Amino acid sequence: MHGRSLILVAISLAVTSGGAAGQEPAGAFEPVPLSLEEAVAAALERSPALAQAHAALEQAAASRRSAWGDYLPSFDLRYSFQHSNTGQLDPTGQTIAQTSHSAQLSGSYDLFTGFRRGHDLRAAGLRFDAESASVVESEFATVLNVKAAWFEAVASRDLVRVEADRVTRQRDQLAFVARQLALGRATRSDSLRSSVDLNNARLALLTAENAVRQSVFRLAEAIGLDRPVEPEPGAELALATVPISRAEALDLARASSPAVAAAAASALAAEASAAASRAAWWPSLSLSAGQSLRNDDFPPEDRSWSVGVSASYPLFNGFQRESSIRQAAAQAESAQAQLRAVELATVAAVDEAYGQVETARAGVALAEESVTLAREDLRVTEERYRVGLATILDLQASQIALRQAEVDLIQRRFDHALGVARLESLIGRFL
């Protein structure tokens, strides 16, 4: 927690100094560079969704304290003063006025509630467990959201480099075609096609640069900052090794998934609430005691006390009891169905995420090989074009193949990083 606070202070200082030094409007602020760890730590401090989850947890804690309080007696202290005019006259002709003082201390205790208090206490504790699991789920969801935005920003920046290299290659190709045209080895159409390709590459670069600008604001939104944030210089989409097998991941999803834990606790709480509702079939027994002081003068001195035991049993209340019991039972059945749905969805999502990680990791190796082959193909095609054995269409196809291979490599790395983050969020464990 202390480290997160230091990170937030550093971010705030960077934002303040940047605005004060340049006196620039908010839209012109330079993005603040952050590492992935710093971005995650800042988001865990600032996330609105996480703050809501903590607030719900505090409410559940208050409800649990209230359930414990039902086992304690209740006390009331009352005092009253009354001054009244009776409307009558005394022998001297003066209006008769009366005053009275009274004080009362009373207490009561429920001796038997049909086991309702025990079920209520258990339900409150389970609801607290459910909210605790929801907080953990919200933390992992926040981390996943930040990581996805951070990975997107890195991928967007890598794509800019790819498009910049493409512009350089197209510019070199245009110069190459111009020399071939001067030597009579190319046509005017070849030069025009190369010019069009260069313009297309420049447009693609502008689009990629705009995507970078959008990604830094999306990253800031995911963290909860009002200033654009970018990945630190040199950040890359590294291939993380997953230290567990697919079967182990599925077992962890069933055993420690925050979503499953929250749904399971909610289902148990609903069952406890249903059991508490059935307490209406039992009679209730309570003990009460009190002492009163009353007199016309203060302090009152006339004392009286009382002790009593009372029992009650609702014979008929317009089917409200039966309706409440049935509604609680239906909610318990719905919670069980929801738990089953969450378990099935989590297992399916874990299997999908693990498959995404495996496919992307294998795809990275193939994409790296494709980039190497596409570069060699472009070199060979340029040489063949130089000697008149290839056309401008062949050269364009090689350029497109190289650019597609480079983009595919970035996409595969992004899919791998995002798949690992999704897997962590689903199983409730950082890998």
XYZ file of C-alpha atoms in Angstrom, residues 62-419:
358
model
C -22.160 -3.549 9.282
C -24.918 -6.096 8.611
C -22.826 -8.797 10.274
C -22.356 -6.611 13.363
C -26.100 -6.012 13.425
C -26.718 -9.778 13.296
C -24.423 -10.232 16.306
C -26.312 -7.444 18.055
C -29.536 -9.466 17.904
C -28.085 -11.708 20.617
C -27.775 -8.753 23.015
C -30.522 -7.221 25.133
C -31.944 -3.822 24.278
C -32.313 -0.944 26.769
C -34.344 2.271 26.700
C -34.088 5.317 28.953
C -36.934 7.828 28.908
C -37.660 11.066 30.748
C -40.682 13.323 30.455
C -41.838 16.618 31.982
C -45.380 17.881 31.759
C -46.880 21.197 32.852
C -50.632 21.554 32.330
C -53.507 23.909 33.159
C -56.540 22.052 34.494
C -58.985 24.900 33.837
C -60.048 24.887 37.499
C -59.674 27.670 40.116
C -58.328 27.344 43.646
C -60.070 29.063 46.639
C -58.131 32.264 45.891
C -59.391 32.339 42.325
C -56.074 31.337 40.745
C -55.894 28.830 37.935
C -54.738 25.397 39.102
C -51.615 24.209 37.258
C -50.080 20.747 37.563
C -46.565 19.528 36.855
C -45.236 15.990 36.659
C -41.836 14.366 36.181
C -41.248 10.762 35.140
C -38.206 8.652 34.285
C -38.148 5.077 33.066
C -35.424 2.519 32.386
C -36.548 -0.594 30.550
C -34.884 -3.551 28.924
C -35.911 -6.546 26.880
C -34.308 -9.731 25.614
C -35.533 -12.258 23.077
C -35.260 -15.657 24.741
C -36.310 -17.627 21.663
C -36.833 -16.534 18.058
C -37.374 -19.859 16.343
C -33.653 -20.137 15.492
C -33.950 -17.000 13.342
C -30.972 -15.229 14.915
C -28.598 -18.098 14.197
C -29.650 -18.297 10.554
C -29.481 -14.503 10.195
C -25.969 -14.459 11.665
C -24.837 -17.222 9.325
C -26.395 -15.464 6.327
C -24.733 -12.160 7.268
C -21.362 -13.874 7.586
C -21.782 -15.562 4.209
C -22.805 -12.292 2.590
C -19.637 -10.759 4.015
C -17.645 -13.638 2.499
C -19.401 -13.065 -0.819
C -18.548 -9.355 -0.789
C -14.942 -10.177 0.157
C -14.746 -12.473 -2.859
C -16.339 -9.744 -4.963
C -13.613 -7.332 -3.862
C -10.965 -9.835 -4.976
C -12.839 -10.343 -8.245
C -12.996 -6.575 -8.754
C -9.260 -6.273 -8.069
C -8.435 -8.892 -10.703
C -10.905 -7.278 -13.128
C -9.219 -3.910 -12.565
C -5.793 -5.429 -13.139
C -7.032 -7.138 -16.313
C -8.523 -3.884 -17.598
C -5.294 -1.986 -16.995
C -3.120 -4.697 -18.496
C -5.311 -4.879 -21.591
C -5.050 -1.099 -22.067
C -1.301 -1.139 -21.376
C -0.716 -3.998 -23.838
C -2.826 -2.190 -26.427
C -0.725 0.950 -26.003
C 2.494 -1.044 -26.449
C 1.092 -2.827 -29.509
C -0.034 0.489 -31.001
C 3.429 1.907 -30.526
C 4.972 -1.179 -32.151
C 2.570 -0.815 -35.067
C 3.777 2.769 -35.572
C 7.313 1.432 -35.934
C 6.080 -1.104 -38.472
C 4.296 1.557 -40.506
C 7.291 3.894 -40.263
C 9.528 1.131 -41.622
C 6.989 0.571 -44.378
C 7.145 4.255 -45.337
C 10.933 4.038 -45.450
C 10.819 0.927 -47.637
C 8.259 2.473 -49.989
C 10.360 5.625 -50.262
C 13.419 3.541 -51.078
C 11.359 1.523 -53.558
C 10.199 4.691 -55.315
C 13.801 5.867 -55.639
C 14.811 2.406 -56.856
C 12.049 2.390 -59.475
C 13.051 5.904 -60.574
C 16.597 4.699 -61.208
C 15.301 1.702 -63.109
C 13.059 4.015 -65.130
C 16.058 6.174 -65.987
C 17.891 3.081 -67.193
C 14.913 1.977 -69.277
C 14.276 -1.076 -67.115
C 10.931 0.161 -65.708
C 7.828 1.853 -66.991
C 6.066 5.067 -66.051
C 3.279 2.912 -64.594
C 5.785 1.325 -62.212
C 6.754 4.756 -60.917
C 3.128 5.797 -60.495
C 2.284 2.590 -58.626
C 5.238 3.136 -56.303
C 4.086 6.683 -55.601
C 0.605 5.427 -54.734
C 2.121 2.787 -52.426
C 4.166 5.469 -50.658
C 1.072 7.615 -50.101
C -0.839 4.599 -48.767
C 2.020 3.866 -46.379
C 1.995 7.468 -45.148
C -1.762 7.296 -44.565
C -1.344 4.041 -42.644
C 1.354 5.697 -40.510
C -0.975 8.605 -39.693
C -3.693 6.138 -38.694
C -1.261 4.219 -36.475
C -0.070 7.418 -34.801
C -3.656 8.415 -34.087
C -4.273 4.965 -32.584
C -1.347 5.582 -30.227
C -2.882 8.870 -29.088
C -6.176 7.120 -28.423
C -4.510 4.255 -26.564
C -2.758 6.531 -24.040
C -6.069 8.128 -23.110
C -7.738 4.714 -22.806
C -4.900 3.652 -20.515
C -5.411 6.780 -18.400
C -9.136 6.005 -18.189
C -8.430 2.434 -17.074
C -6.111 3.717 -14.332
C -8.418 6.545 -13.286
C -6.189 9.495 -14.211
C -7.210 12.688 -15.983
C -3.971 12.861 -17.956
C -2.756 10.584 -20.788
C -0.449 7.769 -19.719
C 1.891 5.765 -21.906
C 4.013 2.658 -21.356
C 7.562 3.392 -20.290
C 10.216 3.598 -23.034
C 11.449 0.194 -24.081
C 8.295 -1.595 -22.934
C 7.509 -4.649 -25.018
C 5.025 -7.491 -25.214
C 7.129 -10.187 -23.600
C 6.207 -13.861 -23.745
C 5.452 -14.985 -20.203
C 5.731 -18.662 -19.346
C 2.578 -20.190 -17.879
C 3.782 -22.459 -15.033
C 0.590 -24.552 -14.861
C -1.020 -27.049 -17.194
C -4.476 -26.734 -18.662
C -5.846 -29.288 -16.190
C -4.305 -27.390 -13.267
C -5.790 -24.145 -14.551
C -9.248 -25.735 -14.693
C -8.849 -27.101 -11.147
C -7.805 -23.655 -9.895
C -10.819 -22.113 -11.623
C -13.139 -24.420 -9.696
C -11.297 -24.027 -6.393
C -10.118 -20.407 -6.216
C -11.882 -18.393 -8.897
C -13.107 -15.127 -7.301
C -16.288 -15.238 -9.371
C -17.066 -18.808 -8.291
C -16.224 -18.025 -4.658
C -18.554 -15.019 -4.653
C -21.385 -16.993 -6.278
C -20.908 -19.908 -3.856
C -21.028 -17.631 -0.799
C -24.110 -15.879 -2.187
C -25.835 -19.241 -2.690
C -25.074 -20.316 0.890
C -26.273 -16.941 2.196
C -29.534 -17.343 0.278
C -30.017 -20.802 1.827
C -29.408 -19.356 5.296
C -31.916 -16.581 4.616
C -34.468 -19.186 3.517
C -33.898 -21.073 6.752
C -34.327 -17.836 8.723
C -37.640 -17.154 6.995
C -38.974 -20.493 8.255
C -38.575 -19.199 11.823
C -41.997 -17.591 11.333
C -43.539 -21.017 12.008
C -42.088 -21.003 15.524
C -43.411 -19.076 18.534
C -41.311 -16.257 19.970
C -40.467 -15.792 23.629
C -39.138 -12.585 25.185
C -38.230 -11.226 28.622
C -38.780 -7.608 29.654
C -38.025 -5.633 32.800
C -38.125 -1.998 33.821
C -38.162 0.546 36.617
C -40.074 3.841 36.673
C -39.814 7.015 38.750
C -42.744 9.447 38.884
C -43.670 12.496 40.992
C -45.016 16.025 40.771
C -41.689 17.382 42.005
C -38.164 16.920 40.703
C -36.417 14.627 41.202
C -39.218 12.061 41.037
C -39.212 9.631 43.952
C -42.225 7.341 43.480
C -40.656 4.086 42.307
C -42.165 1.112 40.534
C -40.732 -1.855 38.719
C -41.934 -4.631 36.477
C -40.717 -7.972 35.110
C -42.524 -9.954 32.487
C -42.238 -12.834 30.056
C -44.289 -12.845 26.885
C -44.855 -15.358 24.128
C -46.518 -14.944 20.763
C -47.456 -17.081 17.817
C -48.951 -15.712 14.602
C -51.882 -17.937 13.750
C -52.755 -16.249 10.465
C -51.426 -13.132 8.757
C -53.016 -13.244 5.332
C -50.528 -15.778 3.882
C -47.670 -13.267 4.285
C -45.638 -15.839 6.194
C -46.078 -18.512 3.537
C -45.321 -15.987 0.774
C -42.109 -14.828 2.478
C -40.931 -18.410 2.969
C -41.614 -19.302 -0.655
C -39.866 -16.172 -1.941
C -36.785 -16.920 0.171
C -36.757 -20.524 -1.084
C -37.032 -19.319 -4.691
C -34.132 -16.915 -4.164
C -32.053 -19.781 -2.768
C -32.875 -21.917 -5.831
C -32.000 -19.012 -8.125
C -28.680 -18.495 -6.322
C -27.828 -22.182 -6.765
C -28.627 -21.960 -10.470
C -26.495 -18.812 -10.728
C -23.611 -20.625 -9.011
C -23.838 -23.449 -11.514
C -23.918 -20.999 -14.406
C -20.859 -19.141 -13.069
C -18.949 -22.415 -12.607
C -19.681 -23.516 -16.174
C -18.883 -20.102 -17.634
C -15.629 -19.835 -15.668
C -14.426 -23.281 -16.731
C -15.240 -22.498 -20.364
C -13.518 -19.104 -20.143
C -10.398 -20.618 -18.549
C -10.162 -23.250 -21.259
C -10.584 -20.543 -23.911
C -7.954 -18.295 -22.308
C -5.480 -21.167 -21.965
C -6.072 -22.088 -25.594
C -5.499 -18.464 -26.589
C -2.177 -18.457 -24.730
C -1.001 -21.707 -26.325
C -2.122 -20.699 -29.809
C -0.555 -17.256 -29.548
C 2.733 -18.647 -28.237
C 2.980 -21.088 -31.131
C 1.855 -18.335 -33.480
C 4.619 -16.003 -32.295
C 7.275 -18.494 -33.379
C 5.615 -18.932 -36.762
C 5.109 -15.187 -37.178
C 8.778 -14.486 -36.394
C 9.760 -17.033 -39.041
C 7.311 -15.451 -41.487
C 8.872 -12.012 -40.925
C 12.322 -13.425 -41.684
C 11.063 -15.185 -44.822
C 9.114 -12.120 -45.997
C 12.179 -9.900 -45.678
C 14.241 -12.349 -47.676
C 11.465 -12.617 -50.271
C 11.396 -8.823 -50.617
C 15.169 -8.742 -51.070
C 15.017 -11.444 -53.750
C 12.079 -9.795 -55.512
C 13.882 -6.445 -55.599
C 16.914 -8.128 -57.185
C 14.743 -9.939 -59.719
C 12.971 -6.658 -60.524
C 16.340 -4.986 -61.017
C 17.306 -7.490 -63.698
C 13.843 -7.497 -65.273
C 12.659 -10.910 -64.031
C 9.881 -9.529 -61.809
C 7.152 -6.951 -62.271
C 6.056 -4.090 -60.044
C 3.122 -6.270 -58.983
C 5.553 -8.845 -57.620
C 7.340 -6.104 -55.712
C 4.070 -4.830 -54.274
C 3.047 -8.333 -53.207
C 6.337 -8.789 -51.365
C 5.928 -5.443 -49.613
C 2.383 -6.370 -48.535
C 3.489 -9.799 -47.330
C 6.269 -8.310 -45.173
C 3.997 -5.696 -43.658
C 1.309 -8.310 -42.905
C 3.860 -10.622 -41.289
C 5.119 -7.824 -39.028
C 1.587 -6.836 -38.030
C 0.680 -10.470 -37.387
C 3.701 -10.826 -35.090
C 2.532 -7.864 -33.017
C -1.003 -9.281 -32.865
C 0.264 -12.697 -31.738
C 2.333 -11.134 -28.949
C -0.637 -9.034 -27.864
C -2.939 -12.080 -27.835
C -0.447 -14.001 -25.709
C -0.025 -11.225 -23.140
C -3.784 -10.615 -22.945
C -4.504 -14.339 -22.676
